[in-house]
mmCIF file of C-alpha atoms in Angstrom:
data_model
loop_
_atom_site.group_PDB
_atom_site.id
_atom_site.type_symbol
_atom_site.label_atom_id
_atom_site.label_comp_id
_atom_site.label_asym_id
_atom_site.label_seq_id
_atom_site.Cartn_x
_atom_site.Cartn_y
_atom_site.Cartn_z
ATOM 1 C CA UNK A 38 10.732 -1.632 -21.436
ATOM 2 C CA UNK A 39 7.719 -0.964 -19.232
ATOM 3 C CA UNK A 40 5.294 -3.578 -19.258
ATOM 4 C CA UNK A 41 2.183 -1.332 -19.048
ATOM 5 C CA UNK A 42 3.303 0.320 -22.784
ATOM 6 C CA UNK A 43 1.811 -2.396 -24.227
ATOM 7 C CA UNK A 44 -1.407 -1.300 -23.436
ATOM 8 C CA UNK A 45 -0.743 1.915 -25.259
ATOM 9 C CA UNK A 46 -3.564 2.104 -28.286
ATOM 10 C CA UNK A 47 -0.955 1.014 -31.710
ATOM 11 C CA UNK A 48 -1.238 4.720 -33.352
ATOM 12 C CA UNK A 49 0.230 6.279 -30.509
ATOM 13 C CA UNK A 50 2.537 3.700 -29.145
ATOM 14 C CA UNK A 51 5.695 4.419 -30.958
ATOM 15 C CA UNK A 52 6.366 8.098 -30.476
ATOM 16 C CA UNK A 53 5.645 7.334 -26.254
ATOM 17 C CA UNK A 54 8.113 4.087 -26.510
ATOM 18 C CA UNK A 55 10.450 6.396 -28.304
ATOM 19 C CA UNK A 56 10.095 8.482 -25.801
ATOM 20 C CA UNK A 57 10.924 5.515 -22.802
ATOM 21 C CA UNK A 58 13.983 4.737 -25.074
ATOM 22 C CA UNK A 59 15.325 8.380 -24.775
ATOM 23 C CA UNK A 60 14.831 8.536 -21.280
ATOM 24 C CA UNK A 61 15.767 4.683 -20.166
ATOM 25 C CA UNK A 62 17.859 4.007 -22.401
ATOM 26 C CA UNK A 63 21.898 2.784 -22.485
ATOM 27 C CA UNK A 64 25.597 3.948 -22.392
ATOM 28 C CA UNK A 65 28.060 2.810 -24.376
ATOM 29 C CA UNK A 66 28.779 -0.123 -22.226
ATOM 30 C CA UNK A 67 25.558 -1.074 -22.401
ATOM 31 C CA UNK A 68 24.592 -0.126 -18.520
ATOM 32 C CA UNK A 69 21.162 1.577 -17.945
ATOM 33 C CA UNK A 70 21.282 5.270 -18.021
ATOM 34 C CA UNK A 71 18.533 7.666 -16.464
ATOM 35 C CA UNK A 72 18.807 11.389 -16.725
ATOM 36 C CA UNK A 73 17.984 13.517 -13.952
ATOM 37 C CA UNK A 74 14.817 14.954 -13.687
ATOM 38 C CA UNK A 75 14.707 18.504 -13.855
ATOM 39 C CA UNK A 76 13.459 21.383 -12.295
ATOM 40 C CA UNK A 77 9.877 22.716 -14.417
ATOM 41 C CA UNK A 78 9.148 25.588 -12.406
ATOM 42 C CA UNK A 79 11.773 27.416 -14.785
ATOM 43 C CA UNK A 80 9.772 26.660 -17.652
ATOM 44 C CA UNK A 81 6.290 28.453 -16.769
ATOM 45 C CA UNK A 82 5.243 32.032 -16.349
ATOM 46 C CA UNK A 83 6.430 33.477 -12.621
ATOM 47 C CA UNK A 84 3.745 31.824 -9.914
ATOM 48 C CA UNK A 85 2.809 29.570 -12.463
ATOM 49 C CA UNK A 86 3.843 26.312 -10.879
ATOM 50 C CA UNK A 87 1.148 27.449 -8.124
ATOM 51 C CA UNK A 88 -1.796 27.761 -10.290
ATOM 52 C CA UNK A 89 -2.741 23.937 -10.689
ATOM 53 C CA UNK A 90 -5.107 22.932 -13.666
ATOM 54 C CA UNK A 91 -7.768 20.325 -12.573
ATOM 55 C CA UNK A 92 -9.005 18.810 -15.163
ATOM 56 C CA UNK A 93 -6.607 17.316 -17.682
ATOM 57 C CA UNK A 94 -7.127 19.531 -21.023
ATOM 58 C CA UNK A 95 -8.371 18.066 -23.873
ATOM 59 C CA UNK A 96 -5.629 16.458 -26.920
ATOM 60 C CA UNK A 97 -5.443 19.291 -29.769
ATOM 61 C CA UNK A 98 -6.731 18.236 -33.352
ATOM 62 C CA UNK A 99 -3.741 20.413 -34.715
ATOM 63 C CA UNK A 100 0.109 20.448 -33.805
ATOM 64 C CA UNK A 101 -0.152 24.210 -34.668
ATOM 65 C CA UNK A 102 -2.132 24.863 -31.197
ATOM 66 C CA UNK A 103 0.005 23.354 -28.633
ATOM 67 C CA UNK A 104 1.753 26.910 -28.291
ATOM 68 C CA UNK A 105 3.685 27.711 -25.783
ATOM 69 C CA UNK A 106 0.874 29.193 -23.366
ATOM 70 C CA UNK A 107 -0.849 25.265 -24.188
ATOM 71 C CA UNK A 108 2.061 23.098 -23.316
ATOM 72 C CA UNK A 109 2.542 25.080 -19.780
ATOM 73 C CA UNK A 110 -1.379 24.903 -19.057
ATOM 74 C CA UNK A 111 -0.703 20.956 -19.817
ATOM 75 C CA UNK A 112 2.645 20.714 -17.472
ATOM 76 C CA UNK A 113 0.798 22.636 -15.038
ATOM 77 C CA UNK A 114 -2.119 20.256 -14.959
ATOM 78 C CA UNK A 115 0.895 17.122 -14.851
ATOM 79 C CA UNK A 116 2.579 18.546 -11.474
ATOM 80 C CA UNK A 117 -0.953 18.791 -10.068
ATOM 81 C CA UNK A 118 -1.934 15.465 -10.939
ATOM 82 C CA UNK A 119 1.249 13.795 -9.659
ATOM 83 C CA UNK A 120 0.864 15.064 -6.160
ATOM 84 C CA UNK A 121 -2.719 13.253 -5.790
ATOM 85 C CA UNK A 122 -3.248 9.787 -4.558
ATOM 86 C CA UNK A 123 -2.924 7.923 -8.673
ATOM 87 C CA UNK A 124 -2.479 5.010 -9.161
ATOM 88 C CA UNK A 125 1.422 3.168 -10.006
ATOM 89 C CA UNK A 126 0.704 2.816 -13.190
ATOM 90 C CA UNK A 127 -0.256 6.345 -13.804
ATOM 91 C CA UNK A 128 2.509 7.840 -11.816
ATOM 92 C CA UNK A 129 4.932 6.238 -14.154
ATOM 93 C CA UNK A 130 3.393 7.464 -17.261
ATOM 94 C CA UNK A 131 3.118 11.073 -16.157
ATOM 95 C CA UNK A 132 7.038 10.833 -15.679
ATOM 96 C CA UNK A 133 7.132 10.130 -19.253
ATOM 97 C CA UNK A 134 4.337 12.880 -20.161
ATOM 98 C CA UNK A 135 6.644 15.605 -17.499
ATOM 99 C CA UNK A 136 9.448 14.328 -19.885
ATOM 100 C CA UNK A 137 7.799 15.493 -23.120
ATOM 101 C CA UNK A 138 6.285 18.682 -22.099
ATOM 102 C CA UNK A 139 9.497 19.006 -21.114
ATOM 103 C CA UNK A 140 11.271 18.743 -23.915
ATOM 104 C CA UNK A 141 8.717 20.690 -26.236
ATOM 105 C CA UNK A 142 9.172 23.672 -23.929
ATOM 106 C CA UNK A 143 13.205 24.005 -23.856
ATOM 107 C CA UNK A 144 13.181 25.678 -27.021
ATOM 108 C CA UNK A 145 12.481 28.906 -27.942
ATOM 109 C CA UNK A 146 10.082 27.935 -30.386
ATOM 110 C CA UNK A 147 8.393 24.297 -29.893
ATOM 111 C CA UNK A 148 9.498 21.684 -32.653
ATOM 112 C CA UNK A 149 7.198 19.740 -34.255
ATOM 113 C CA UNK A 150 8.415 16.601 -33.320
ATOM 114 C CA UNK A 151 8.370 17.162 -29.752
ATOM 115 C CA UNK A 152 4.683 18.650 -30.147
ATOM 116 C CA UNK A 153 4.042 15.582 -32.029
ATOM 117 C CA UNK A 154 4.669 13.640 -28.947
ATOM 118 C CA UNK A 155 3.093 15.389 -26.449
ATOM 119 C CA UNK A 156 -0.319 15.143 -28.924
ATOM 120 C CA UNK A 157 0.465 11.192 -28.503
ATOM 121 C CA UNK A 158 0.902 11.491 -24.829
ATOM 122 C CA UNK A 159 -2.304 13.356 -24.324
ATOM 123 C CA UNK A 160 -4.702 11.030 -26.428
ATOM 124 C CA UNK A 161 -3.556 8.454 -24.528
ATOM 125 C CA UNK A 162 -3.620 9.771 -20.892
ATOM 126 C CA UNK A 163 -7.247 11.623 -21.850
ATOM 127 C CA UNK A 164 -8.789 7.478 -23.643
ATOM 128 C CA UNK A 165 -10.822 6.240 -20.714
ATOM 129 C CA UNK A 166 -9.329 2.734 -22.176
ATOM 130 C CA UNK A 167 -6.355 3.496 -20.651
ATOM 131 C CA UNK A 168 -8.075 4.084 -17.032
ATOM 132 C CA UNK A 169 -5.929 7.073 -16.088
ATOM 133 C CA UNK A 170 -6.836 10.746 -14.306
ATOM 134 C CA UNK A 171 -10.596 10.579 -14.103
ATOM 135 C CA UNK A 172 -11.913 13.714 -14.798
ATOM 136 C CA UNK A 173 -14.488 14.099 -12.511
ATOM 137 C CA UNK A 174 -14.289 14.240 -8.810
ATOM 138 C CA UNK A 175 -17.123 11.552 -8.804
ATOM 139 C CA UNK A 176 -15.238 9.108 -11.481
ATOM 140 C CA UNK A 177 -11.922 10.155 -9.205
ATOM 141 C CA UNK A 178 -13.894 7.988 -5.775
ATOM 142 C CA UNK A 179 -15.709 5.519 -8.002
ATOM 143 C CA UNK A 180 -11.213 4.738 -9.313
ATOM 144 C CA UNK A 181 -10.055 4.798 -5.496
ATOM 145 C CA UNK A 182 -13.430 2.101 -4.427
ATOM 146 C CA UNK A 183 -11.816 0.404 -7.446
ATOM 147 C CA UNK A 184 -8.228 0.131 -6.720
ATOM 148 C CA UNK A 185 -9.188 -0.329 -2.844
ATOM 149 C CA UNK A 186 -11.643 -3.488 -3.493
ATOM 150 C CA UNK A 187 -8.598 -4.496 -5.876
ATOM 151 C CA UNK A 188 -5.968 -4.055 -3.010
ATOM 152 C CA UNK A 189 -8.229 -6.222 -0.928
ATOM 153 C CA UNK A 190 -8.641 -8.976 -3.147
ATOM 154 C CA UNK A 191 -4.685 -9.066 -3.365
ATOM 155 C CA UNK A 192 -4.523 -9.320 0.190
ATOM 156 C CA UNK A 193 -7.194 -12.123 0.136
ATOM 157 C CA UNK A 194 -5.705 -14.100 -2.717
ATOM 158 C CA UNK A 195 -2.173 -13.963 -1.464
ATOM 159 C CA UNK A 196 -1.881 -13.385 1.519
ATOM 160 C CA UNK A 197 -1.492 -16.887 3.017
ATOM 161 C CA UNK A 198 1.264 -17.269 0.835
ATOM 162 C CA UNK A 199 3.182 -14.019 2.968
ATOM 163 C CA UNK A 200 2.579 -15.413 6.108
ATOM 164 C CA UNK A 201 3.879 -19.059 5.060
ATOM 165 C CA UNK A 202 6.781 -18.040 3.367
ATOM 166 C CA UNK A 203 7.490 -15.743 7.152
ATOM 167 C CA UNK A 204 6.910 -18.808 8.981
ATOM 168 C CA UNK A 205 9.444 -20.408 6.827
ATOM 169 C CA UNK A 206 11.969 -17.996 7.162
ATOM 170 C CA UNK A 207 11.243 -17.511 11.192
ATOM 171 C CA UNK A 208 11.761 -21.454 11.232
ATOM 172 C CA UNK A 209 15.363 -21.055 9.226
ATOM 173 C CA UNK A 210 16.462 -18.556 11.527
ATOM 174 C CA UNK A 211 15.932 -20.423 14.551
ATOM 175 C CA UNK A 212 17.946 -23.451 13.055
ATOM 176 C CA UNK A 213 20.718 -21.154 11.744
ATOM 177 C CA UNK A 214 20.591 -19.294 15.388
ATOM 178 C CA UNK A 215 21.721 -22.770 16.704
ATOM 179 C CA UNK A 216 25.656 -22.996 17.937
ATOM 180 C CA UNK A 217 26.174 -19.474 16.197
ATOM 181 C CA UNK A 218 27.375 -16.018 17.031
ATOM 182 C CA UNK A 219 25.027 -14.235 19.869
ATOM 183 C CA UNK A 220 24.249 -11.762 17.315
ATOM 184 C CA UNK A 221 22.119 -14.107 15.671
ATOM 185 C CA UNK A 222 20.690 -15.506 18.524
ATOM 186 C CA UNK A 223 19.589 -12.297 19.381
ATOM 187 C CA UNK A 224 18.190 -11.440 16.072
ATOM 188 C CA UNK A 225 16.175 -14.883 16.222
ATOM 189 C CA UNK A 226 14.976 -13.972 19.555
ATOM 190 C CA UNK A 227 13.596 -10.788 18.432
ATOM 191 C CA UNK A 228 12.137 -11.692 15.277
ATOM 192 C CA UNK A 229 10.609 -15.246 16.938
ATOM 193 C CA UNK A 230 7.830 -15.818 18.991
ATOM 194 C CA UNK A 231 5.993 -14.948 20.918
ATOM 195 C CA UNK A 232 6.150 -12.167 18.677
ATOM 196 C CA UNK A 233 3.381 -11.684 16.527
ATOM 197 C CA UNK A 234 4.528 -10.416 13.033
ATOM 198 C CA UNK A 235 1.889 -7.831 13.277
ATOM 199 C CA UNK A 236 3.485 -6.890 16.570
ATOM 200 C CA UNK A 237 7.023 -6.242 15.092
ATOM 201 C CA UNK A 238 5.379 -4.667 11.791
ATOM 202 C CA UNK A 239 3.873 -2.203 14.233
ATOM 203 C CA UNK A 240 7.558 -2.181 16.155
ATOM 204 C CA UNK A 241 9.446 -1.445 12.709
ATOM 205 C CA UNK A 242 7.027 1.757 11.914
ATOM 206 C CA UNK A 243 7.940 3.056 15.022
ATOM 207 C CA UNK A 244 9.924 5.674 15.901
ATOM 208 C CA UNK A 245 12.705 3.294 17.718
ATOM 209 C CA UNK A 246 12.791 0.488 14.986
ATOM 210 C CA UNK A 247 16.999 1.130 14.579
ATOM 211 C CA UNK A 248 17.467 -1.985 16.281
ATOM 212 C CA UNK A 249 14.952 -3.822 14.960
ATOM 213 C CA UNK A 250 15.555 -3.464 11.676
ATOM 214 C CA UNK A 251 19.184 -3.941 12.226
ATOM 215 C CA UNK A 252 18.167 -7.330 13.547
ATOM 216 C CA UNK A 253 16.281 -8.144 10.230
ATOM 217 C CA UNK A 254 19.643 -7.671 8.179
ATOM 218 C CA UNK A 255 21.225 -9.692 10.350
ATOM 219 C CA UNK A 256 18.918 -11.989 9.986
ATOM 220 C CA UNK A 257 19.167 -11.900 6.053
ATOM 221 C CA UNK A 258 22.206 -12.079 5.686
ATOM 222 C CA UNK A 259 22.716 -15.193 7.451
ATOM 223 C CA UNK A 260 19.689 -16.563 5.604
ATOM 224 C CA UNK A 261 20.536 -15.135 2.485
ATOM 225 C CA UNK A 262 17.414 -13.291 2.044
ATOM 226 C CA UNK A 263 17.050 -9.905 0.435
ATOM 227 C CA UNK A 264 15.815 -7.659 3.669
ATOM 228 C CA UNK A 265 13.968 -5.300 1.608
ATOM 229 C CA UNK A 266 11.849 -8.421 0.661
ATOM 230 C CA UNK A 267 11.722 -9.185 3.724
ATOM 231 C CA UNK A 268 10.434 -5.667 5.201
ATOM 232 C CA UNK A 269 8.051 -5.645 2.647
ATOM 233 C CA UNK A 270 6.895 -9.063 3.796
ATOM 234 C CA UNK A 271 6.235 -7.854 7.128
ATOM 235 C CA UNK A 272 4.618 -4.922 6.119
ATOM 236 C CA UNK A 273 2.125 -6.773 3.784
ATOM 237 C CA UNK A 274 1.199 -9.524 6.059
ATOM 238 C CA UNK A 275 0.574 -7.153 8.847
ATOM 239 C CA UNK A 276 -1.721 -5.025 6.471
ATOM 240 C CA UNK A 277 -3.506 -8.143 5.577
ATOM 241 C CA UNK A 278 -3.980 -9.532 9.453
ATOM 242 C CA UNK A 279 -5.332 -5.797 9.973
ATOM 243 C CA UNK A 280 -7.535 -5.683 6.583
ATOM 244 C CA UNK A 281 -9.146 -9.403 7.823
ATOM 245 C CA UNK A 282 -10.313 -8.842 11.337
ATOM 246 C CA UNK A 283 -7.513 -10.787 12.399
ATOM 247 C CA UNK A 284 -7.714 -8.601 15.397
ATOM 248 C CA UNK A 285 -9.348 -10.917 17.214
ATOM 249 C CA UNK A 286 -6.430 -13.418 17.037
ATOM 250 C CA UNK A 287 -4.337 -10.900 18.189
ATOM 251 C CA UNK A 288 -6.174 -9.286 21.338
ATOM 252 C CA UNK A 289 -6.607 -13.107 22.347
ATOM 253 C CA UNK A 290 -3.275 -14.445 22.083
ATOM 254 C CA UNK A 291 -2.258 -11.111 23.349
ATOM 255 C CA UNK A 292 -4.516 -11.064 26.105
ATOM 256 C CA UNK A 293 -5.638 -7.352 25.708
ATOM 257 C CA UNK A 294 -8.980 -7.884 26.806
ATOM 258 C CA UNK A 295 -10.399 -4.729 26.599
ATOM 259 C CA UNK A 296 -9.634 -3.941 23.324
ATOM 260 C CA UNK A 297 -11.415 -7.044 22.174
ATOM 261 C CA UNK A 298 -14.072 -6.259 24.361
ATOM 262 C CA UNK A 299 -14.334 -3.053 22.261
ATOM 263 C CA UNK A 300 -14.328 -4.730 19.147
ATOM 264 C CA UNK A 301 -16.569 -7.208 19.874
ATOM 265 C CA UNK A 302 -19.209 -5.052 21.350
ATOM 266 C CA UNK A 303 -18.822 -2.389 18.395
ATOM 267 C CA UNK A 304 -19.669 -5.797 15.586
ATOM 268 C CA UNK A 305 -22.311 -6.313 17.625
ATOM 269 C CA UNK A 306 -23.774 -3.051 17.548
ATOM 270 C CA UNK A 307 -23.195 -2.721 13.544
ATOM 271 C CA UNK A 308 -24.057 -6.539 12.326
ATOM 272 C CA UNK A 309 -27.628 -5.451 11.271
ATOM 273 C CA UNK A 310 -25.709 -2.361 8.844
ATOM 274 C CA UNK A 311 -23.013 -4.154 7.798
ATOM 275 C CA UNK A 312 -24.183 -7.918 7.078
ATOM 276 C CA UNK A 313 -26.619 -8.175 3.936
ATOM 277 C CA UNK A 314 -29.341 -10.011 5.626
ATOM 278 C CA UNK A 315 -30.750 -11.008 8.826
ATOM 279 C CA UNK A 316 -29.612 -14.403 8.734
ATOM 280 C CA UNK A 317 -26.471 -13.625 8.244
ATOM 281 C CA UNK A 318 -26.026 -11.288 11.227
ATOM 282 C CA UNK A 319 -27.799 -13.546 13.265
ATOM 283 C CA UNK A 320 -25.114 -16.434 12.389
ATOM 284 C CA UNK A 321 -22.451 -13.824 12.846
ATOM 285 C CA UNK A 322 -24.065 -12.396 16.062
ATOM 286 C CA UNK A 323 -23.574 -16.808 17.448
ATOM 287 C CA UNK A 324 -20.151 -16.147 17.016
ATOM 288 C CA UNK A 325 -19.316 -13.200 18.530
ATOM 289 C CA UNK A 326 -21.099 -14.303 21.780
ATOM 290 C CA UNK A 327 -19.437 -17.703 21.402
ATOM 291 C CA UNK A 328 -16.177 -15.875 22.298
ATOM 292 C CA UNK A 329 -17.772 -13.615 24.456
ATOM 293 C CA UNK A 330 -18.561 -15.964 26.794
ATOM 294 C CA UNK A 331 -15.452 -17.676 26.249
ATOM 295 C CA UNK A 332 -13.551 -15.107 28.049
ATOM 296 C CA UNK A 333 -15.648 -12.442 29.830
ATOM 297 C CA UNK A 334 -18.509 -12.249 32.003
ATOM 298 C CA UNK A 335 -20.381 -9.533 31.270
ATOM 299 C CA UNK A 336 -22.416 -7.324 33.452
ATOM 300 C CA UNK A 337 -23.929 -4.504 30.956
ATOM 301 C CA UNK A 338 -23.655 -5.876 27.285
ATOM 302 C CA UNK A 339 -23.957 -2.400 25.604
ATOM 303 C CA UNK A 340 -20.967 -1.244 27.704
ATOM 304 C CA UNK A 341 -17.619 -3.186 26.647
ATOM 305 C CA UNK A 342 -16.018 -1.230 30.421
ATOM 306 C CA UNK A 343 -18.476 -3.709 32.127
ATOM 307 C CA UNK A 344 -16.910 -6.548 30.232
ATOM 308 C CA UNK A 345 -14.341 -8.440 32.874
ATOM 309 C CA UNK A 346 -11.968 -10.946 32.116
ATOM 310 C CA UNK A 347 -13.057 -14.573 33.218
ATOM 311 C CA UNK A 348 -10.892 -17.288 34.988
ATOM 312 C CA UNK A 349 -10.012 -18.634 31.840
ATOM 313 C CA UNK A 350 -8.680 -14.942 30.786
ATOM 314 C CA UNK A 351 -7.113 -14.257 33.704
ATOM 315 C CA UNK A 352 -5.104 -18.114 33.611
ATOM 316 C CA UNK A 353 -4.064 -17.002 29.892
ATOM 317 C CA UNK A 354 -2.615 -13.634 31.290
ATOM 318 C CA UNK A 355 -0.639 -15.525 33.793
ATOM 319 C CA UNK A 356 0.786 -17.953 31.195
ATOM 320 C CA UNK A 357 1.643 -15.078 29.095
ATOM 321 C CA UNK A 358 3.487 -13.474 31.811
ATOM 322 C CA UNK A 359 5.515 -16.422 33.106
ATOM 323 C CA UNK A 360 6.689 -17.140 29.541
ATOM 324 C CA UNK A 361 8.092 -13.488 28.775
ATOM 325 C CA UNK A 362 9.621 -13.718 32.278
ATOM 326 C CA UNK A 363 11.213 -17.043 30.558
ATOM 327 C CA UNK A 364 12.171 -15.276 27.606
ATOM 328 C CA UNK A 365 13.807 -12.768 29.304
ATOM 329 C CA UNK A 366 16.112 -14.693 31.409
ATOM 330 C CA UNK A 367 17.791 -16.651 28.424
#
């Protein structure tokens, strides 16, 4: 059963898990069934799947008025609402309200107990309780600031906990790489440093990430890892070294000194709009010259082009290049 039914108010939550049964439910031997999700468009007036409803329409006090003009103006308003950017949650529950519109429509006449459940299914997806559709485009930004702040404080919270656990499994490799077939050499070499893991998260959305990613199975299956965990690991901690200014890091150990340049000068620029007080900026604006300093002199301040890499920049770039030379010749 899906965990989020249980947030479904009591007078309404039998008919929907009813409903979750029908469509989730189990063969004769027991093994998970879904049935296939068909095709609506045949079940509304011609051009009707074009004519979106906005606003989700309000439950009916009376079975007797979900007719059959009602229940299309309500599945018209569900394939709207799935296209837009919802939240998990609700994209999972209008599945199940698709399913019950659905269902009251195949008839020729709708049966009561079908209209019975898509009355349940619309008092709860119209309770604010159950933080669904807003229905305003004002509520609809004030719910994506909501689940955005929410996304970050994820990222915040847990996001350590990614990295450590890719350290771990970059560490593994190299020990399991050791005395082994040269495909797994390879796939340690690829996948260890000094490759940043936001640098082969950027490498596996590209266009030419076959290889790659055929490296990361390899590397799975040796380890015993599940690569789609794995993927997902890479993709998450890259999000959260992108979300956390962890830029800097990058650019430095990367020694792309213009683009820090750029970034620095732009915080800058924007520390008296973005911090909440003077002091703070000022504190912040200590920092950003502190590494500043450390790596560029700087002829116009205002102009990040004027911004050239110092002798301890340039030393770091020929480090960098004598160890991929390295690299490459094992």
């Amino acid at each position: 059963m899906d965990p989020y039914l249980d947030t479904i108010p009591d007078d309404h939550g039998e008919e929907i898990k009813t409903r979750v049964r029908e469509r989730d439910g189990s063969d004769g031997e027991e093994r998970p069934t879904k049935r296939a999700r068909a095709d609506t468009s045949a079940l509304l007036p011609p051009g009707g799947d074009e004519q979106e409803v906005e606003t989700p329409p309000k439950p009916e006090d009376d079975l007797d008025k979900y007719d059959r003009e009602r229940l299309q103006k309500g599945l018209r308003y569900i394939n709207g609402a799935a296209k837009r950017k919802i939240t998990p949650r609700t994209q999972e529950f209008l599945k199940l309200h698709k399913d019950a519109y659905k269902a009251a429509l195949d008839g020729e006449a709708p049966e009561k107990a079908s209209r019975a459940v898509v009355q349940a299914m619309d008092k709860v997806y119209y309770s604010a309780a159950f933080f669904f559709k807003p229905r305003s485009s004002e509520e609809h930004e004030h719910l994506m600031h909501y689940v955005k702040l929410r996304r970050l404080e994820l990222l915040a919270n847990y996001g350590d906990y990614l990295g450590q656990e890719l350290q771990e499994i970059r560490a593994d490799l190299k020990a399991a790489a050791i005395g082994t077939s040269s495909e797994v050499r390879g796939a340690a070499l690829e996948l260890g440093p000094p490759k940043t893991w936001l640098t082969i998260a950027d490498e596996l959305a590209g266009a030419n990430m076959a290889d790659l990613r055929k490296h990361v199975y390899i590397a799975c299956g040796v380890l015993g890892v599940d690569p789609n965990h794995m993927l997902w690991l890479i993709k998450e901690w890259a999000e959260r070294n992108r979300t956390f200014h962890n830029h800097i890091r990058q650019y430095i150990s990367e020694c792309r000194w213009p683009r820090l340049a750029e970034q620095i000068c732009r915080d800058l620029k924007e520390l008296l709009n973005v911090a909440p007080d003077p002091d703070t900026a000022a504190n912040y604006e200590k920092v950003l010259l502190s590494i500043q300093n450390e790596y560029f002199d700087v002829m116009i301040r205002d102009d990040p082009d004027y911004w050239y890499p110092n002798e301890k920049a340039r030393e770091m770039v020929a480090e960098k290049m004598a160890r991929e030379k390295k690299w490459a010749q094992k």
